[in-house]
XYZ file of C-alpha atoms in Angstrom:
316
model
C -14.387 9.245 -17.322
C -13.420 13.156 -17.652
C -9.624 13.658 -17.563
C -8.417 15.165 -14.291
C -5.640 17.668 -14.429
C -2.595 17.407 -12.083
C -0.580 20.584 -11.897
C 2.945 20.701 -10.497
C 3.216 21.221 -7.058
C 6.026 23.490 -7.475
C 7.409 25.566 -10.472
C 10.084 23.376 -11.288
C 7.991 20.196 -11.817
C 6.849 18.929 -15.187
C 4.099 20.318 -17.305
C 0.503 19.667 -16.432
C -0.273 15.947 -17.438
C -4.083 14.789 -18.204
C -4.866 12.078 -15.764
C -8.009 9.756 -15.905
C -8.626 10.596 -12.394
C -6.824 11.043 -8.882
C -4.704 7.863 -7.691
C -6.354 5.098 -5.363
C -4.364 5.103 -2.010
C -4.944 1.968 0.170
C -4.289 2.794 3.783
C -3.711 0.053 6.036
C -1.691 -1.401 8.678
C 1.414 -3.621 7.736
C 0.468 -7.425 7.376
C -3.361 -6.748 6.430
C -3.186 -8.265 3.031
C -2.337 -5.126 1.150
C 0.230 -6.566 -1.370
C -2.291 -9.211 -2.750
C -5.584 -6.760 -2.543
C -3.837 -3.920 -4.306
C -2.458 -6.146 -7.041
C -5.726 -7.895 -7.582
C -7.195 -4.238 -8.067
C -4.267 -3.376 -10.340
C -5.169 -5.974 -12.706
C -8.770 -4.429 -13.725
C -8.485 -3.182 -17.177
C -8.893 0.318 -15.864
C -6.646 0.562 -13.077
C -2.693 0.026 -12.568
C -1.251 -1.258 -9.289
C 1.991 0.161 -8.503
C 4.575 -1.496 -5.902
C 5.255 0.693 -3.001
C 6.520 3.755 -3.661
C 6.540 5.426 -0.188
C 5.532 8.564 -1.888
C 4.952 10.711 1.169
C 7.660 10.272 3.702
C 9.427 13.506 2.280
C 8.258 16.578 0.256
C 10.358 15.564 -2.606
C 11.939 12.712 -4.429
C 15.495 13.469 -3.210
C 14.051 13.484 0.198
C 12.364 9.967 -0.160
C 15.640 8.475 -1.642
C 17.741 10.080 1.125
C 15.339 8.940 3.848
C 15.099 5.244 3.007
C 18.683 4.888 2.184
C 19.314 5.650 5.795
C 16.278 3.827 7.388
C 15.576 0.833 5.015
C 17.286 0.740 1.651
C 15.084 -2.196 0.476
C 12.151 0.213 0.482
C 13.490 1.803 -2.339
C 12.776 -1.306 -4.458
C 9.294 -0.462 -5.421
C 10.234 2.827 -7.023
C 12.961 1.691 -8.793
C 10.992 -1.069 -10.338
C 7.871 1.087 -11.028
C 10.313 3.652 -12.930
C 12.229 0.853 -14.476
C 9.104 -0.418 -15.981
C 7.222 2.481 -16.738
C 9.949 4.863 -17.948
C 12.320 2.221 -19.366
C 10.139 -0.627 -20.575
C 11.423 -3.434 -18.232
C 13.003 -4.409 -14.776
C 16.466 -5.733 -15.952
C 19.336 -4.773 -13.684
C 20.499 -2.160 -16.317
C 16.988 -0.407 -16.353
C 17.060 -0.400 -12.284
C 20.199 1.426 -12.675
C 18.700 3.713 -15.380
C 15.701 4.296 -13.188
C 18.184 5.368 -9.961
C 19.788 7.883 -12.322
C 16.176 9.186 -13.607
C 15.066 9.655 -9.744
C 18.181 11.699 -8.931
C 17.919 13.753 -11.795
C 14.134 14.572 -10.851
C 14.899 14.860 -7.324
C 13.070 18.055 -6.981
C 10.008 16.521 -8.059
C 7.070 16.209 -5.589
C 4.888 13.118 -5.295
C 2.261 14.986 -7.495
C 4.849 15.474 -10.180
C 6.108 11.961 -10.113
C 2.303 10.300 -10.335
C 1.454 12.885 -12.975
C 4.348 11.854 -15.128
C 3.549 8.183 -14.600
C -0.048 8.470 -15.456
C 0.817 10.044 -18.502
C 3.184 7.214 -19.469
C 0.399 4.585 -18.874
C -2.339 6.108 -20.393
C -6.080 6.253 -18.876
C -5.530 3.889 -15.983
C -5.887 4.830 -12.449
C -2.865 4.615 -10.505
C -2.991 2.692 -7.239
C -0.651 2.794 -4.459
C -0.597 0.845 -0.900
C 2.427 1.947 0.703
C 1.878 1.039 4.546
C 4.361 4.050 5.349
C 1.695 6.420 4.305
C -0.461 5.941 7.454
C 2.398 5.568 9.755
C 2.401 9.395 10.565
C -0.227 11.825 10.168
C 2.325 13.985 8.433
C 2.542 11.765 5.782
C -1.247 11.918 5.196
C -1.118 15.759 4.997
C 1.332 15.419 2.359
C -0.990 13.184 0.364
C -4.125 15.449 1.105
C -2.227 18.444 -0.321
C -1.068 16.519 -3.254
C -4.170 14.992 -4.026
C -7.110 16.459 -2.256
C -9.458 14.360 -4.421
C -7.747 11.109 -4.135
C -10.234 8.084 -3.209
C -9.109 6.259 -0.004
C -9.608 2.391 0.556
C -8.930 1.725 4.311
C -8.131 -2.063 4.300
C -8.381 -3.610 7.477
C -7.444 -7.001 9.078
C -8.578 -8.720 12.350
C -6.063 -7.321 15.194
C -5.079 -10.847 16.460
C -4.075 -12.242 12.962
C -2.659 -8.869 12.182
C -0.357 -8.699 15.457
C 0.339 -12.335 15.367
C 1.950 -11.517 11.634
C 3.520 -8.369 12.787
C 5.135 -10.606 15.609
C 6.074 -13.503 13.316
C 7.545 -11.028 10.922
C 10.067 -9.559 13.680
C 10.962 -12.639 14.953
C 12.105 -13.575 11.423
C 13.868 -10.343 10.873
C 15.798 -10.569 14.193
C 17.140 -13.987 13.508
C 18.407 -12.412 10.024
C 19.861 -9.553 11.686
C 20.041 -9.986 15.372
C 21.885 -7.023 16.088
C 19.845 -4.246 14.319
C 17.015 -3.915 16.337
C 17.257 -2.988 19.939
C 14.943 -4.705 22.414
C 11.944 -2.198 23.223
C 12.800 0.140 20.295
C 9.328 -0.440 18.248
C 5.932 -0.173 19.398
C 4.228 -3.416 20.306
C 2.099 -4.922 17.430
C -1.255 -4.029 19.311
C -0.019 -0.278 19.892
C 1.057 -0.525 16.003
C -2.623 -1.613 14.847
C -4.121 0.623 16.952
C -2.158 3.862 16.295
C -2.247 3.414 12.469
C -5.961 2.446 12.217
C -7.030 5.369 14.528
C -4.680 7.614 12.340
C -6.564 6.489 9.182
C -10.048 6.643 10.627
C -9.085 10.246 11.628
C -8.013 10.916 8.263
C -11.029 9.850 6.637
C -13.450 11.343 8.838
C -12.400 14.674 7.380
C -13.248 13.502 3.656
C -16.509 13.463 1.929
C -18.228 10.048 2.556
C -18.036 9.004 -1.048
C -13.967 9.673 -1.208
C -13.333 6.716 1.203
C -14.473 3.262 1.808
C -13.481 0.749 4.239
C -13.606 -3.227 3.624
C -12.298 -6.105 5.535
C -9.420 -7.918 3.998
C -10.854 -11.310 5.305
C -14.268 -10.887 3.345
C -12.726 -9.593 0.012
C -10.469 -12.512 0.125
C -13.143 -14.763 0.738
C -15.602 -13.553 -1.822
C -13.890 -11.394 -4.192
C -16.495 -11.299 -7.082
C -18.821 -9.363 -4.501
C -16.211 -6.890 -3.174
C -13.992 -6.398 -5.981
C -17.083 -5.656 -7.877
C -18.077 -3.027 -5.066
C -14.986 -1.460 -5.441
C -14.914 -1.006 -8.785
C -18.852 0.380 -8.720
C -17.390 2.855 -5.997
C -14.584 4.052 -8.314
C -16.953 4.571 -11.028
C -15.408 1.592 -13.189
C -16.972 -1.450 -14.717
C -17.679 -4.341 -12.704
C -18.365 -6.513 -15.745
C -17.557 -10.200 -15.267
C -14.509 -9.963 -17.547
C -13.142 -7.069 -15.229
C -13.701 -9.236 -11.960
C -11.996 -12.329 -13.937
C -8.914 -10.297 -14.603
C -8.690 -9.426 -10.911
C -8.349 -12.743 -9.713
C -5.126 -13.011 -11.272
C -2.635 -11.084 -9.557
C 0.118 -13.050 -10.918
C -0.227 -11.378 -14.143
C 0.864 -7.956 -12.691
C 4.562 -7.041 -14.017
C 5.272 -6.509 -10.416
C 4.233 -9.776 -8.842
C 7.638 -11.297 -8.805
C 10.750 -11.351 -7.269
C 12.941 -8.536 -9.036
C 16.190 -8.109 -10.303
C 19.258 -8.374 -8.035
C 19.476 -4.567 -7.548
C 15.698 -4.193 -6.397
C 14.536 -7.421 -5.504
C 11.340 -6.307 -3.696
C 8.656 -3.779 -3.645
C 5.771 -5.620 -2.218
C 5.618 -8.293 0.585
C 8.282 -10.974 -0.317
C 5.948 -13.692 0.646
C 3.502 -12.717 -2.163
C 6.338 -11.929 -4.565
C 7.474 -15.857 -4.370
C 3.657 -16.973 -4.778
C 1.338 -14.149 -6.163
C -1.653 -16.489 -7.338
C -4.751 -15.623 -5.642
C -6.153 -19.145 -4.283
C -9.480 -18.989 -2.926
C -9.228 -20.595 0.810
C -11.346 -20.189 3.957
C -9.769 -17.670 6.145
C -9.869 -19.105 9.969
C -12.149 -16.595 11.954
C -10.337 -14.796 14.732
C -11.762 -13.808 18.276
C -10.937 -10.661 20.017
C -11.551 -12.514 23.734
C -8.633 -14.148 25.063
C -5.199 -14.290 25.768
C -2.482 -12.924 23.571
C 0.517 -14.799 22.606
C 3.093 -12.468 21.553
C 5.561 -10.410 23.719
C 5.223 -6.817 24.036
C 1.185 -6.466 24.648
C -0.727 -7.309 27.727
C -1.093 -11.048 28.020
C -4.545 -10.996 29.542
C -6.141 -9.772 26.344
C -6.689 -6.712 24.071
C -7.152 -3.399 25.457
C -10.649 -1.490 25.570
C -9.639 0.702 22.890
C -8.496 -2.049 20.726
C -11.380 -3.990 21.122
C -13.526 -0.997 20.544
C -11.942 -0.019 17.436
C -12.116 -3.696 16.029
C -15.922 -3.544 16.934
C -16.190 -0.177 14.679
C -14.680 -2.270 11.995
C -17.036 -5.288 12.615
C -14.884 -7.727 14.398
C -16.043 -9.576 17.564
């Protein structure tokens, strides 16, 4: 594969680094198997799966650090773990602190600068980022397009019923752990979140050349991974040989597929980090018809807009 040059988006950034190809970005609604899927893909010998970097929530690393410290400090863990591993060789407590200092010293860098630098460190492998924050706001997607106009986009979807149930369960768990931090009604409902994020992704990918984006149901991929992982590899122009597929069936081999050190525990879904092995198992089918069993959405059933978009994704 020919090298792809990524120049700095600002005069103060690093020199140009040769990149094997533009990164792969997985765009998805939260609770849609993204931690497992991205880590599986990252085990392909030509790919490198990163933890969640949240690279487009601000224009510079300094802005990302500032925003996450205020909004959700644990969302910095993925960025810290990636820099510790790639720049300093391991994810120890000491290397996490070195990574924190490194990020502050390079605060003027953009996401493009950061990815170019990390790519140069790991060699010809293509970087993968799956941060759910990227699709939360069209402004984040504008930053992605500006930084990486040729990036490949994988739109990962999950049935709205299963996604919304998972979002509700996560919120219940969070409210029990921190009962005074989330005012009632301050967040969009699970259905509103699923619909808004997936609409945003559809609108974004519609502006790209057809070959630049791909949509896949997480349920299908995890039920028949040999077929769908092979299709993704072929779409990316990578080998889909049996050995490559076999490697992707072992996400637990990723250096990020575990709970991190005390000063950067997470970076992916904590449930995945505690049990990162892929186990083939049937995924119960879901239906769009029927009452909704979580608060905040109409109990009578999904809205016409949600049903229409879910039909577009192949759900019934």
